[in-house]
Tab-separated table of C-alpha atoms in Angstrom:
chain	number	residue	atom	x	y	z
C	1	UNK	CA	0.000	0.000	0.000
C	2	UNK	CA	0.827	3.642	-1.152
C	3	UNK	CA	0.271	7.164	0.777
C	4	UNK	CA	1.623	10.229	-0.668
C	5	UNK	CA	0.949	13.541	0.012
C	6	UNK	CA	2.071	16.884	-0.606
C	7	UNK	CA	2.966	19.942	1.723
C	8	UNK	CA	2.999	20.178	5.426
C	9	UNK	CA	0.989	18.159	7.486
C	10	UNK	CA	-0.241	18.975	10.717
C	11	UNK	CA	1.388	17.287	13.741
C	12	UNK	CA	-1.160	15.422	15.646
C	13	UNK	CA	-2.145	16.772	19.401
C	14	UNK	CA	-0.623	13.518	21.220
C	15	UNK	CA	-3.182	11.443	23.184
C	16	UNK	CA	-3.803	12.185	26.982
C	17	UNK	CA	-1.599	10.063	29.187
C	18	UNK	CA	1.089	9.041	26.615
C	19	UNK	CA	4.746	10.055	25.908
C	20	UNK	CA	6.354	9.760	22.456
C	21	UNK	CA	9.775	9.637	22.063
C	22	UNK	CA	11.733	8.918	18.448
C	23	UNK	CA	12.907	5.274	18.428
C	24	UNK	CA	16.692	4.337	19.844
C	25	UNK	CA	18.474	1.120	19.522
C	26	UNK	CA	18.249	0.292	23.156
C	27	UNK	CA	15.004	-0.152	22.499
C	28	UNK	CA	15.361	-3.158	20.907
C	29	UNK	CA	13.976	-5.408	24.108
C	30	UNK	CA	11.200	-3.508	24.093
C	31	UNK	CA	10.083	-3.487	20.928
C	32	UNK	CA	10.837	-7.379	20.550
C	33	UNK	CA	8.211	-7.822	23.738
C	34	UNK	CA	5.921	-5.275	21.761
C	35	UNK	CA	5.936	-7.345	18.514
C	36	UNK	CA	5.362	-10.747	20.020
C	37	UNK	CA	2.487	-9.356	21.760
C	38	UNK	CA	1.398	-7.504	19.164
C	39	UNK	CA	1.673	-10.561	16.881
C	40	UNK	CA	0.316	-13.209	18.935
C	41	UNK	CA	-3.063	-14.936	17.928
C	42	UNK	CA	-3.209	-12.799	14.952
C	43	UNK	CA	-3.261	-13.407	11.157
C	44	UNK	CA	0.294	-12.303	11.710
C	45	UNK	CA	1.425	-15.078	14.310
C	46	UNK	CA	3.734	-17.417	12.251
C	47	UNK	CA	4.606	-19.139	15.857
C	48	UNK	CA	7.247	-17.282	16.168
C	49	UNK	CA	8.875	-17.326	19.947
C	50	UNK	CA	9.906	-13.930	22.606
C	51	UNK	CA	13.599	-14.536	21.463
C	52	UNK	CA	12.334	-14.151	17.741
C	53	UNK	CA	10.799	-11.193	18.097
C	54	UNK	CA	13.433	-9.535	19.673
C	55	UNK	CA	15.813	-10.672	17.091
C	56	UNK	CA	13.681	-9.468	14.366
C	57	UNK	CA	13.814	-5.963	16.579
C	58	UNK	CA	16.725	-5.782	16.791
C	59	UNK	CA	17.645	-6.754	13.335
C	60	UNK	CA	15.003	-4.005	11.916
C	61	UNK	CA	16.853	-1.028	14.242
C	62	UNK	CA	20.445	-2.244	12.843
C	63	UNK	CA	19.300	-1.752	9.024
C	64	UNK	CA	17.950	-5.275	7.919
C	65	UNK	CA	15.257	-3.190	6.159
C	66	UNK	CA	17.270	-0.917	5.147
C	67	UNK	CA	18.523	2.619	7.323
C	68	UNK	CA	16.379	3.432	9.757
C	69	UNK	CA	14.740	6.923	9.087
C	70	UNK	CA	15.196	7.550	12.710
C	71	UNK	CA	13.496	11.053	13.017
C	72	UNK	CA	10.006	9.176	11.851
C	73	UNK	CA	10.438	5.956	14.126
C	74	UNK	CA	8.637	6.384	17.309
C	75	UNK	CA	7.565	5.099	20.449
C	76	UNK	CA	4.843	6.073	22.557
C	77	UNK	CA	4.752	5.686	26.258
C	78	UNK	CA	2.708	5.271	28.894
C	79	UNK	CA	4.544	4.985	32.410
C	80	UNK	CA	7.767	4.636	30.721
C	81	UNK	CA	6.475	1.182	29.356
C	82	UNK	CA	6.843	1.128	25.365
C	83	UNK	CA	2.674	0.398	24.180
C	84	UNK	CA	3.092	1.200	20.544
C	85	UNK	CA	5.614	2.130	18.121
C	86	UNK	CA	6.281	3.228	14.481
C	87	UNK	CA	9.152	1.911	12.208
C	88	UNK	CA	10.000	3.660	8.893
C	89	UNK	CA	13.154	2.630	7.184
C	90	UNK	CA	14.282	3.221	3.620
C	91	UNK	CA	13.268	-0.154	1.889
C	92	UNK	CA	16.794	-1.849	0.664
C	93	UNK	CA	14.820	-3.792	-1.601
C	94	UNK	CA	12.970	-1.060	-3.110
C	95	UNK	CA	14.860	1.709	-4.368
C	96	UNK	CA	15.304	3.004	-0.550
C	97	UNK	CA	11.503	4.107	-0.800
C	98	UNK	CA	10.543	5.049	2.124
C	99	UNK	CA	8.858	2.280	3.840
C	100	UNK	CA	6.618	1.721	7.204
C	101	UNK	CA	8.383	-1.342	8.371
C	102	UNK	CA	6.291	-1.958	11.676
C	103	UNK	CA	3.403	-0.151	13.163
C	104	UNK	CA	2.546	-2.004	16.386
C	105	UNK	CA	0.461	-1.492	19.273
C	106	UNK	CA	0.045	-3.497	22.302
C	107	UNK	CA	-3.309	-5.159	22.379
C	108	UNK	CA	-4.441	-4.148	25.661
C	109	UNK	CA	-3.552	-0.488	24.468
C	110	UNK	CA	-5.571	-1.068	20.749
C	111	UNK	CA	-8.591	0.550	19.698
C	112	UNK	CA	-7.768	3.619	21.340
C	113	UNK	CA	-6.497	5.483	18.421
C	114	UNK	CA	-2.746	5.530	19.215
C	115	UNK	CA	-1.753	3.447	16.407
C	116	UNK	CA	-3.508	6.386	14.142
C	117	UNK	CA	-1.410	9.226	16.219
C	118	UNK	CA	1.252	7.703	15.784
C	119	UNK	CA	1.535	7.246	11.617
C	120	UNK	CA	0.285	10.707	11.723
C	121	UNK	CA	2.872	11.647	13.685
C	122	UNK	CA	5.533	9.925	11.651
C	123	UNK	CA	3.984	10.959	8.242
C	124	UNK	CA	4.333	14.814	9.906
C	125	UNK	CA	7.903	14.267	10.632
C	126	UNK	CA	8.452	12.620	7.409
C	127	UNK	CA	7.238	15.540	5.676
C	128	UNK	CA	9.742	17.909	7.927
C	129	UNK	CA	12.467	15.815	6.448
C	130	UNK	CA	11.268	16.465	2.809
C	131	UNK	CA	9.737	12.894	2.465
C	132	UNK	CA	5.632	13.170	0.495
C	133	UNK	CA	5.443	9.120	0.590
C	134	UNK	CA	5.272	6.329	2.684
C	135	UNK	CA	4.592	3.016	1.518
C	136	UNK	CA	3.852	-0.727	3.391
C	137	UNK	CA	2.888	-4.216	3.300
C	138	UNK	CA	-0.321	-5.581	5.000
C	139	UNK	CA	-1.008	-9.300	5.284
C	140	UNK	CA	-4.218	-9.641	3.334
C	141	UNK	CA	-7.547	-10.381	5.855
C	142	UNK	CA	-5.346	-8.176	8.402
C	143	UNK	CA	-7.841	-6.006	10.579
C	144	UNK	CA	-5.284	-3.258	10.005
C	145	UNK	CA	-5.791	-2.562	6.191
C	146	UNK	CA	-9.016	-0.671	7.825
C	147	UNK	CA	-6.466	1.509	9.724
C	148	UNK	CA	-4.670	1.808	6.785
C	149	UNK	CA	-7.162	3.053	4.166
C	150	UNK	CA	-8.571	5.304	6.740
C	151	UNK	CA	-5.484	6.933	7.083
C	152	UNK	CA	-5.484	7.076	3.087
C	153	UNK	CA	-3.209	4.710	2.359
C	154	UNK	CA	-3.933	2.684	-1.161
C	155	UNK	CA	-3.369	-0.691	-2.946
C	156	UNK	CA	-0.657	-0.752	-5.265
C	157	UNK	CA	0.261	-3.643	-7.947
C-alpha cells in the first residue's frame, strides 16, 4: 500500500496520558516484547517465539530493512512502558523508498487510536524531512488494512 501527500501536514495533538519519544536502539527489548504481543493470535502469528521477536527488533533497528529513518520511528509511552511504536526505514529492496516497516500497538492499548497518532505523527515528521510518501505491506484479511485506508493509504500492484 501507497500514501503520498504533498505539503505540510499537521502534527497530531498527542493522546492524553502518553509520551512519544523517536525510536533508539536500546530499544530493541522492548520493541521485541511489543511485537510478540502484538503478533500473537493474529493473522500475523507465524509461531514465532519472545527470542524471535526480539531478534527481528533488533535486526530491523540495525538496518535489515534498510537505514532506519530515525526522526520518523517512534515510540509512545505510557509509564515509561513502550505500548506502541512506528518503524520507517528506507526499503533496501525497493529503491530506498521510504517504507513503514512496523506499526505495532500493544493489544491491551488497541482501539484507542494511538496506532492512528502515531503514523500521523511519523507521516508529519516525514514531511519535515522532505519525504511526500510512505509506503507498506499488510497481510491480506489483516484487521489493520481498515487503519490503513482510513489513514489514506492505497493498494498498489
Amino acid at each position: 500500500m501507497r500514501r503520498s501527500w504533498e505539503g505540510p501536514t499537521g502534527s497530531p495533538d498527542v493522546p492524553r496520558g502518553l509520551g512519544l519519544r523517536v525510536v533508539e536502539t536500546g530499544d530493541a527489548r522492548a520493541l521485541g516484547t511489543l511485537m510478540a504481543n502484538a503478533y500473537r493470535g493474529t493473522i500475523d502469528d507465524e509461531g514465532e517465539t519472545a527470542e524471535d521477536a526480539l531478534a527481528q527488533a533488533h535486526a530491523t533497528l540495525t538496518g535489515s530493512w534498510g537505514p532506519l529513518i530515525a526522526g520518523a520511528s517512534l515510540v509512545a509511552l505510557r509509564g515509561g512502558a513502550v505500548v506502541a511504536a512506528v518503524i520507517t526505514v528506507r526499503d533496501a529492496q525497493h529503491e530506498m523508498v521510504p517504507l513503514l516497516a512496523f506499526a505495532l500497538t500493544d493489544p491491551r492499548w488497541q482501539r484507542q487510536g494511538i496506532g492512528t497518532w502515531l503514523i500521523q505523527e511519523s507521516i508529519y515528521r516525514l514531511t519535515a524531512l522532505g519525504i511526500t510518501e510512505l509506503h507498506l505491506a499488510v497481510t491480506r484479511g489483516s484487521p489493520a488494512r481498515r487503519l490503513y485506508d482510513r489513514l489514506g493509504f492505497q493498494e498498489v500492484g
